[in-house]
CSV table of C-alpha atoms (C1' of nucleotides) in Angstrom, one decimal:
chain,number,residue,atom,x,y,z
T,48,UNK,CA,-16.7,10.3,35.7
T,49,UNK,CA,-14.3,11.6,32.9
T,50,UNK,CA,-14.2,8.9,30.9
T,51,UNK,CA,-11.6,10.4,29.1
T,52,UNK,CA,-8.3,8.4,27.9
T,53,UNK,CA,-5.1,9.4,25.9
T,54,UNK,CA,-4.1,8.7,22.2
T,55,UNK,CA,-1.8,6.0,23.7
T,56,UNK,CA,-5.3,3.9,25.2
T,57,UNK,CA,-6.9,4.4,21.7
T,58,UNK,CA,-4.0,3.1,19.9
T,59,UNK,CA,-4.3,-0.5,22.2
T,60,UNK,CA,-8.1,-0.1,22.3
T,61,UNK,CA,-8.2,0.0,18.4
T,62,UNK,CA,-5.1,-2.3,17.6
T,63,UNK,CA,-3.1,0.5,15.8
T,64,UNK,CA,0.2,2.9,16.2
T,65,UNK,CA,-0.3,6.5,17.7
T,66,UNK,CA,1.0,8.0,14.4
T,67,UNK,CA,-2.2,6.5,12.4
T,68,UNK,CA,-4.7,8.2,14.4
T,69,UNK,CA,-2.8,11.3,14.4
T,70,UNK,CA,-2.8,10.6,10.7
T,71,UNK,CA,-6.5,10.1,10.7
T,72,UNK,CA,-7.0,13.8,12.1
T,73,UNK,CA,-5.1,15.0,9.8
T,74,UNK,CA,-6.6,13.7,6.5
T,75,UNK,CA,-9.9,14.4,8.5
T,76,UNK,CA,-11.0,10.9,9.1
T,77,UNK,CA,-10.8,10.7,12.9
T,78,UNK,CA,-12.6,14.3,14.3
T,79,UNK,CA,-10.1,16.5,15.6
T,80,UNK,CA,-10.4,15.5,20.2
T,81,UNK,CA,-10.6,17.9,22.8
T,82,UNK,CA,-7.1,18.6,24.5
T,83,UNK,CA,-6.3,18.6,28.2
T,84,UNK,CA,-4.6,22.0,29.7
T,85,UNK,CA,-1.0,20.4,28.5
T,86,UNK,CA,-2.3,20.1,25.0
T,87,UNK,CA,-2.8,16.4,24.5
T,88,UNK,CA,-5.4,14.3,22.6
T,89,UNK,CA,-7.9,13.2,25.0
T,90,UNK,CA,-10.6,10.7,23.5
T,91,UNK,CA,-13.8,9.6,24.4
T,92,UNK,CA,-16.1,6.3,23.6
T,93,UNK,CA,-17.4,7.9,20.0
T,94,UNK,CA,-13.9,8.1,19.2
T,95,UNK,CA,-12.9,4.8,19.9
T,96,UNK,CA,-15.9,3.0,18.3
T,97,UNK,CA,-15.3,4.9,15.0
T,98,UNK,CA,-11.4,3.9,14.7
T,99,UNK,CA,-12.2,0.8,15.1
T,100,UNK,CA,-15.2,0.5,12.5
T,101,UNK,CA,-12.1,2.8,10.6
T,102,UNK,CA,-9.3,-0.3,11.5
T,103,UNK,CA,-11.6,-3.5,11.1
T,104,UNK,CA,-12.7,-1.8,7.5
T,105,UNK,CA,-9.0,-1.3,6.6
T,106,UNK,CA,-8.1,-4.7,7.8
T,107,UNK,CA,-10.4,-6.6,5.7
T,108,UNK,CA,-9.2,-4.4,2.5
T,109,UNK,CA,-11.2,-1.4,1.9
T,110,UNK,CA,-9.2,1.9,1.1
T,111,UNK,CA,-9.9,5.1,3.1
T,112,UNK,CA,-12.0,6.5,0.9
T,113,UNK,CA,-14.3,3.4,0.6
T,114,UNK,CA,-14.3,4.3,4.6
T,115,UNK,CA,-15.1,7.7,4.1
T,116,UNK,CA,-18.1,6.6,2.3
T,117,UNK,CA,-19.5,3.9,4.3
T,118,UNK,CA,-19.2,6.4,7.5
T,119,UNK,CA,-21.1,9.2,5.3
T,120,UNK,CA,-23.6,6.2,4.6
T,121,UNK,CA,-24.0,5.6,8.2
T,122,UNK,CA,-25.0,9.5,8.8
T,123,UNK,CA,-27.3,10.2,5.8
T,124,UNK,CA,-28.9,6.4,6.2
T,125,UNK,CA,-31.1,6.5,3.1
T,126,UNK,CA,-29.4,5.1,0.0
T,127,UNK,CA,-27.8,3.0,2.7
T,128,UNK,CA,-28.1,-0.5,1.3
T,129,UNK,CA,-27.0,-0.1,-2.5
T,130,UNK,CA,-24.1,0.9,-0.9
T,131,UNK,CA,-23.8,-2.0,1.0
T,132,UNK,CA,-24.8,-3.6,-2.1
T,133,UNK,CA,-22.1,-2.6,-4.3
T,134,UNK,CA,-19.7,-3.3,-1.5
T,135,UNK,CA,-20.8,-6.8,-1.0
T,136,UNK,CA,-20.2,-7.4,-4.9
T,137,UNK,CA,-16.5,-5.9,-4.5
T,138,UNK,CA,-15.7,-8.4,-1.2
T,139,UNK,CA,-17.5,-11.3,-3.7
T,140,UNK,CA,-15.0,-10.2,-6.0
T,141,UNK,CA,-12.1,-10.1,-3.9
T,142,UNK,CA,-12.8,-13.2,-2.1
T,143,UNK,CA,-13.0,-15.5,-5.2
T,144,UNK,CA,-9.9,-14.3,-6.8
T,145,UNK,CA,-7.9,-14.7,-3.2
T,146,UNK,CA,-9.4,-18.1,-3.3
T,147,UNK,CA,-8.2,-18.9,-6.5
T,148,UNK,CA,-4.7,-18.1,-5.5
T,149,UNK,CA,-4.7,-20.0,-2.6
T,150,UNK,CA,-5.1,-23.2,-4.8
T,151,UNK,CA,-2.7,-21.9,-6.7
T,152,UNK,CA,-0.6,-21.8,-4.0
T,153,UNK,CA,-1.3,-24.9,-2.7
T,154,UNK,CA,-0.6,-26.5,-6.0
T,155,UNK,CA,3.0,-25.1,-5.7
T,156,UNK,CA,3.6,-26.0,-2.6
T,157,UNK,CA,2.4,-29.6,-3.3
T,158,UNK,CA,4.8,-29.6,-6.2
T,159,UNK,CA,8.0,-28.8,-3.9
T,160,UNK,CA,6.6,-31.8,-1.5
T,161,UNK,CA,6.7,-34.7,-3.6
T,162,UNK,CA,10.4,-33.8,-3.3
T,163,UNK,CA,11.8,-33.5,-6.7
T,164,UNK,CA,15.4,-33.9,-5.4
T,165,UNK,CA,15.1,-30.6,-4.4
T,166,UNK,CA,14.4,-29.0,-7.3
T,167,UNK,CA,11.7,-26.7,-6.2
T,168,UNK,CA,10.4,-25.1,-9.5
T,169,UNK,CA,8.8,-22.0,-8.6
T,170,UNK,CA,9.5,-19.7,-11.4
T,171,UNK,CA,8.1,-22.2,-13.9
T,172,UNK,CA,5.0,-22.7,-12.0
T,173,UNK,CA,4.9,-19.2,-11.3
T,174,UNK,CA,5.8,-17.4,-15.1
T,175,UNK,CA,3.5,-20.1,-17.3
T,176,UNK,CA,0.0,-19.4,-15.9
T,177,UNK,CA,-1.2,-17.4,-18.5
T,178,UNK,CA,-4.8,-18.6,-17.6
T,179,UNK,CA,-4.9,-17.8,-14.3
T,180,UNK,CA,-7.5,-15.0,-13.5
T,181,UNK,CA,-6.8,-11.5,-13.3
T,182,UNK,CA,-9.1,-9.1,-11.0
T,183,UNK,CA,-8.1,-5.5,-12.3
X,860,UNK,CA,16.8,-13.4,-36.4
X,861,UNK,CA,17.0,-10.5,-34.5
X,862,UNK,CA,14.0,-11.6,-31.6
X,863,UNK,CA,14.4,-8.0,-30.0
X,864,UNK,CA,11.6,-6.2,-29.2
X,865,UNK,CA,10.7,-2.8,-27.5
X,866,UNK,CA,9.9,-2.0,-24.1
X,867,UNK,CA,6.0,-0.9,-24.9
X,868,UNK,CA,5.8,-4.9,-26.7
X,869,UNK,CA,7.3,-6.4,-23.8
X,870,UNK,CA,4.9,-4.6,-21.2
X,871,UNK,CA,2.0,-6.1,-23.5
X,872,UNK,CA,3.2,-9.5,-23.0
X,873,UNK,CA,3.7,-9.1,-19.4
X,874,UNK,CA,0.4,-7.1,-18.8
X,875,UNK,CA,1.9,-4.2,-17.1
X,876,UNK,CA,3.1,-0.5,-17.9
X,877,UNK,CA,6.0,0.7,-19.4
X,878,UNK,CA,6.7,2.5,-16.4
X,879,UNK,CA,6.6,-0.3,-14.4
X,880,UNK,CA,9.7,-2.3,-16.3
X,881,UNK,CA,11.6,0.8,-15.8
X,882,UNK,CA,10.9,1.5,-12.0
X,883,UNK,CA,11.8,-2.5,-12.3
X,884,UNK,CA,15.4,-2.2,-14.2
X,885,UNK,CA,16.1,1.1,-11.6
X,886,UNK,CA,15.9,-0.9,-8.9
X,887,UNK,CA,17.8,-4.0,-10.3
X,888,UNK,CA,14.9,-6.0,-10.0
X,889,UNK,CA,14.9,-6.4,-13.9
X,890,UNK,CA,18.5,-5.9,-15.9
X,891,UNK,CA,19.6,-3.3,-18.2
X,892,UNK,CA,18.5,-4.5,-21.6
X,893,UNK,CA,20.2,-3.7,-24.9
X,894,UNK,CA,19.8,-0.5,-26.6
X,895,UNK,CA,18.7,0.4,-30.0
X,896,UNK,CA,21.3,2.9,-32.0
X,897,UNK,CA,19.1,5.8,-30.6
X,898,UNK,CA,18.9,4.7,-27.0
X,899,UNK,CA,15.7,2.8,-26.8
X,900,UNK,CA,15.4,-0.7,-25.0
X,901,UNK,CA,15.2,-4.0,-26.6
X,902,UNK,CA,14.2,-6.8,-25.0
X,903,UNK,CA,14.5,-10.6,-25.7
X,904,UNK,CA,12.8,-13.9,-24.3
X,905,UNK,CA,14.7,-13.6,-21.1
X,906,UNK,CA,13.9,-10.7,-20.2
X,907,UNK,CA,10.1,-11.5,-20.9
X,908,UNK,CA,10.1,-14.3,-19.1
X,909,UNK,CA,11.6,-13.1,-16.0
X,910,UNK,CA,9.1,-10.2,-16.1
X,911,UNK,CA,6.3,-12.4,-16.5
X,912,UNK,CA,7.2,-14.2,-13.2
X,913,UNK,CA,7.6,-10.6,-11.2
X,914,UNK,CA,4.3,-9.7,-12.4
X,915,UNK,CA,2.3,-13.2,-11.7
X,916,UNK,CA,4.1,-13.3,-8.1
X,917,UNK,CA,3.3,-9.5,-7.7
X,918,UNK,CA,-0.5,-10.7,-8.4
X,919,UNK,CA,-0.4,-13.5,-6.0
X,920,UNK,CA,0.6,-11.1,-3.3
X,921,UNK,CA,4.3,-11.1,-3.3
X,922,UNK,CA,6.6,-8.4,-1.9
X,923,UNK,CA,9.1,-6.8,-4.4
X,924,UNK,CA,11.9,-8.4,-1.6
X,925,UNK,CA,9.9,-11.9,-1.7
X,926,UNK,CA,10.1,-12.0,-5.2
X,927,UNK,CA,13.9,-10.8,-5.5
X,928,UNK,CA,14.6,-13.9,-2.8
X,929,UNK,CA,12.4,-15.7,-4.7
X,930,UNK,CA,14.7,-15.3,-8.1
X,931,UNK,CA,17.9,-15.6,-5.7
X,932,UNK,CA,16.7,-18.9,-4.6
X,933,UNK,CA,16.0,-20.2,-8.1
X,934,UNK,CA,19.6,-19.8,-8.5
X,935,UNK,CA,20.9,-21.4,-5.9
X,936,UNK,CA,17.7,-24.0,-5.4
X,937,UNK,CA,17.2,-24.1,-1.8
X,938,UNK,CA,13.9,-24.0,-0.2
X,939,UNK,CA,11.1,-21.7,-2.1
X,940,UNK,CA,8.6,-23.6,-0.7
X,941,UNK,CA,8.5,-21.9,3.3
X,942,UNK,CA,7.9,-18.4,1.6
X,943,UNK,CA,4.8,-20.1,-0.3
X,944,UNK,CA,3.4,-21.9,2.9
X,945,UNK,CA,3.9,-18.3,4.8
X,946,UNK,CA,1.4,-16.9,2.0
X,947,UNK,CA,-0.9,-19.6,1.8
X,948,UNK,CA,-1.2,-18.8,5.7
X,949,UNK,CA,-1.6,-15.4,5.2
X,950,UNK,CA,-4.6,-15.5,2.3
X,951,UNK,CA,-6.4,-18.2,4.1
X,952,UNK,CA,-6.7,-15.8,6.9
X,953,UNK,CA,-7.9,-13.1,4.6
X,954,UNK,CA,-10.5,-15.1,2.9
X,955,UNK,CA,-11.8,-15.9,6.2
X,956,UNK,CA,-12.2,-11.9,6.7
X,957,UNK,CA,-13.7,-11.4,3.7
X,958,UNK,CA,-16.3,-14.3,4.0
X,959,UNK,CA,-17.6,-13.0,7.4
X,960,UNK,CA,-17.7,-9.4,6.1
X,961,UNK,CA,-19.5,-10.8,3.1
X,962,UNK,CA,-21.9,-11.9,5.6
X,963,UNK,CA,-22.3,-9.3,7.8
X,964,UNK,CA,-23.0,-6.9,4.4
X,965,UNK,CA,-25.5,-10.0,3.6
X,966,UNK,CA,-27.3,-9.2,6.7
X,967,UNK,CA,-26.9,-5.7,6.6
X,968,UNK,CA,-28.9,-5.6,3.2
X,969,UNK,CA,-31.6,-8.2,4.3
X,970,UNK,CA,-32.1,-5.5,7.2
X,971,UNK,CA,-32.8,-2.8,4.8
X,972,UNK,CA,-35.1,-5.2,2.7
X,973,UNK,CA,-37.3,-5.8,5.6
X,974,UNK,CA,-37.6,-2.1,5.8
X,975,UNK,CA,-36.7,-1.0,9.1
X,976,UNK,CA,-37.1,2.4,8.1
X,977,UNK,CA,-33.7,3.1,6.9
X,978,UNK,CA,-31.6,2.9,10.3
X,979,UNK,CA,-28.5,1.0,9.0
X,980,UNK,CA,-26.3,0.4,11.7
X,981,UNK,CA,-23.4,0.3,9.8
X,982,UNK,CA,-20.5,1.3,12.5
X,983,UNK,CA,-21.8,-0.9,15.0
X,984,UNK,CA,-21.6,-3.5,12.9
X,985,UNK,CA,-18.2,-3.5,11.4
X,986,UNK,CA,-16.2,-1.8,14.9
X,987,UNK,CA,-18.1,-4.7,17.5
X,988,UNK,CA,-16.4,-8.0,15.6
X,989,UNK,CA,-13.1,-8.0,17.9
X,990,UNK,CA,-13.4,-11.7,17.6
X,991,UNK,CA,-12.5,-11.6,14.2
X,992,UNK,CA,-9.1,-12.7,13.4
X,993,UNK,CA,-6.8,-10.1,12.7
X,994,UNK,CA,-3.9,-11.2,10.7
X,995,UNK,CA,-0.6,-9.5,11.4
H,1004,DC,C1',9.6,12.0,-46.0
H,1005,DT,C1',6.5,13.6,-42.9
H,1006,DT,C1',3.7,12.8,-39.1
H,1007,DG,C1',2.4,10.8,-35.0
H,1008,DA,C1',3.0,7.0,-31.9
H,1009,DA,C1',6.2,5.3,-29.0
H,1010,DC,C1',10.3,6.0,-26.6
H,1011,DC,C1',13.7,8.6,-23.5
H,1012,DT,C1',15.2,10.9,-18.7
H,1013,DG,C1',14.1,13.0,-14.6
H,1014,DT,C1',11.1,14.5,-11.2
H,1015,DA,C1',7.0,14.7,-8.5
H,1016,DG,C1',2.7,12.6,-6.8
H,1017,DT,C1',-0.1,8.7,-4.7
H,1018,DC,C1',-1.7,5.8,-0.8
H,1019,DA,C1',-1.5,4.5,3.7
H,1020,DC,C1',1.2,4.6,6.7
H,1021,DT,C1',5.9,4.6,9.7
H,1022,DA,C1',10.0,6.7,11.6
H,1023,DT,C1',12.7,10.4,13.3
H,1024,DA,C1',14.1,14.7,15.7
H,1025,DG,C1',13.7,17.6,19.2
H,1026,DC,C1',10.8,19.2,22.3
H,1027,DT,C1',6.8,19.3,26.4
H,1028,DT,C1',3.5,17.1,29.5
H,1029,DT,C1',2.0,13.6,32.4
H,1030,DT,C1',2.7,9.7,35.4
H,1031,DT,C1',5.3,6.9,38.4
H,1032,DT,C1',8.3,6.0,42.0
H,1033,DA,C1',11.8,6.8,45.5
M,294,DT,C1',7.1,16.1,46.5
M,295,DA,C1',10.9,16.1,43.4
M,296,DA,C1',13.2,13.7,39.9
M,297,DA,C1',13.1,10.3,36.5
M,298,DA,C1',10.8,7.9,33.0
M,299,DA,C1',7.1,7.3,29.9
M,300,DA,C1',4.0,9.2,26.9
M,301,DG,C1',2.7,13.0,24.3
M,302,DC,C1',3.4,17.0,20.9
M,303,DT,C1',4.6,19.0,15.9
M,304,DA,C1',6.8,18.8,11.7
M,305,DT,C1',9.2,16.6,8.3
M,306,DA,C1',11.1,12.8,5.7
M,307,DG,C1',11.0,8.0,4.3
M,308,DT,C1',8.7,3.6,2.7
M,309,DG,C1',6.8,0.4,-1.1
M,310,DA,C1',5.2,-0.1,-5.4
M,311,DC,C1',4.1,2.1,-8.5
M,312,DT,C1',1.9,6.2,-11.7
M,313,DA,C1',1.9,10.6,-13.9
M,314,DC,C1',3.9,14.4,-16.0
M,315,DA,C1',7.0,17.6,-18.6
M,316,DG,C1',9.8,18.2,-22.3
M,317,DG,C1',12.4,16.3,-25.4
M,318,DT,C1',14.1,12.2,-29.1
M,319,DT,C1',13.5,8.1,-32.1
M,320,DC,C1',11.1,5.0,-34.8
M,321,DA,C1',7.7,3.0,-38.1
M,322,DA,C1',3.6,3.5,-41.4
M,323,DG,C1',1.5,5.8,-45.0
DNA sequence: CTTGAACCTGTAGTCACTATAGCTTTTTTA
DNA sequence: TAAAAAAGCTATAGTGACTACAGGTTCAAG
């Protein structure tokens, strides 16, 4: 019936340490739980689903208050999609510029294969690319 | 003759602040340059080069540490390449993130097109994907 | 030769956690 | 059921990689 669990099930539910959701409460991400008689967290399904919208988000690069946004977003549904809009734009943004360094990486890793005796040149390949794109 | 330059010059060529070269040379990451008769920095080639490297490495993704093993290993040219490969792993599985977030916001907005009246589920979305690959 | 931009040191703040200390509560097991 | 172990609590400090600020000094252009 009480489908109640502690911090410590959250934590494994959501794929995080204890201390971050405590840390969420605190910076008022995560709503302040109900406590048992002893004085410990005690969580329920809500919870749960919103730390892990709050983890998966954080995992794929958005800051907390890009979170704190797309969770007010969720609430006042309206305006909903030229936020998603804008966000879409940003994860375009990001994903072109992480692509471009993966070649980039790839080129210096090719460049250490065809063996040059060794001499793996990393700091040239790395200091001369003037060219290569900055995001910010 | 005298190639010296300042410290506000050589964060220009680097594209960085000139806070930044001095959190750098405090933490030995960049050396102690020459001084001017009234105190102030001067730089030289060296020194511009070697900052140019931190800062590209730091935009590929590189830790501070990574790049100080980085420079170690230039010295003694052992193997630069397994840090690269560890990377590459790393913003290959990133981009994959992205891309399915980009797709899931793709959706999201096609949603709203199709007016259904506002209701964008935007929690559900992003806290179901557990089969999404988390990366560390 | 004056003015204002650039520089100096040192400290504190930021973000998103993570770790520690020193306790209390809850759960397990003998 | 009692004792031991695990998990929880608060509060504070530390991390990485900067960034900002205060309050002063030096340098270069007009």
């Amino acid at each position: 019936m009480s489908t109640l669990f502690s911090i410590g099930t959250l934590s494994k539910a959501a794929g995080c340490k204890v201390e971050t959701i405590r840390y969420y409460e605190k910076i008022g991400l995560m709503p302040e739980p109900a406590r048992s008689e002893g004085g410990q967290r005690r969580y329920h399904r809500k919870h749960r689903e919103r730390l892990q919208f709050i983890r998966h988000s954080r995992e794929l690069g958005f800051t907390l208050d890009d979170i704190r946004e797309l969770l007010a977003m969720s609430e006042q549904h309206g305006h909903a999609d030229s936020i998603a809009r804008r966000h879409r734009t940003a994860v375009q943004n990001r994903i072109r510029s992480l692509t471009a360094l993966r070649d980039e990486l790839d080129r210096m890793i090719e460049e250490c294969e065809q063996g040059h005796t060794g001499e793996c040149r990393v700091i040239e390949v790395l200091s001369d690319h003037q060219e290569c794109s900055g995001d910010h």
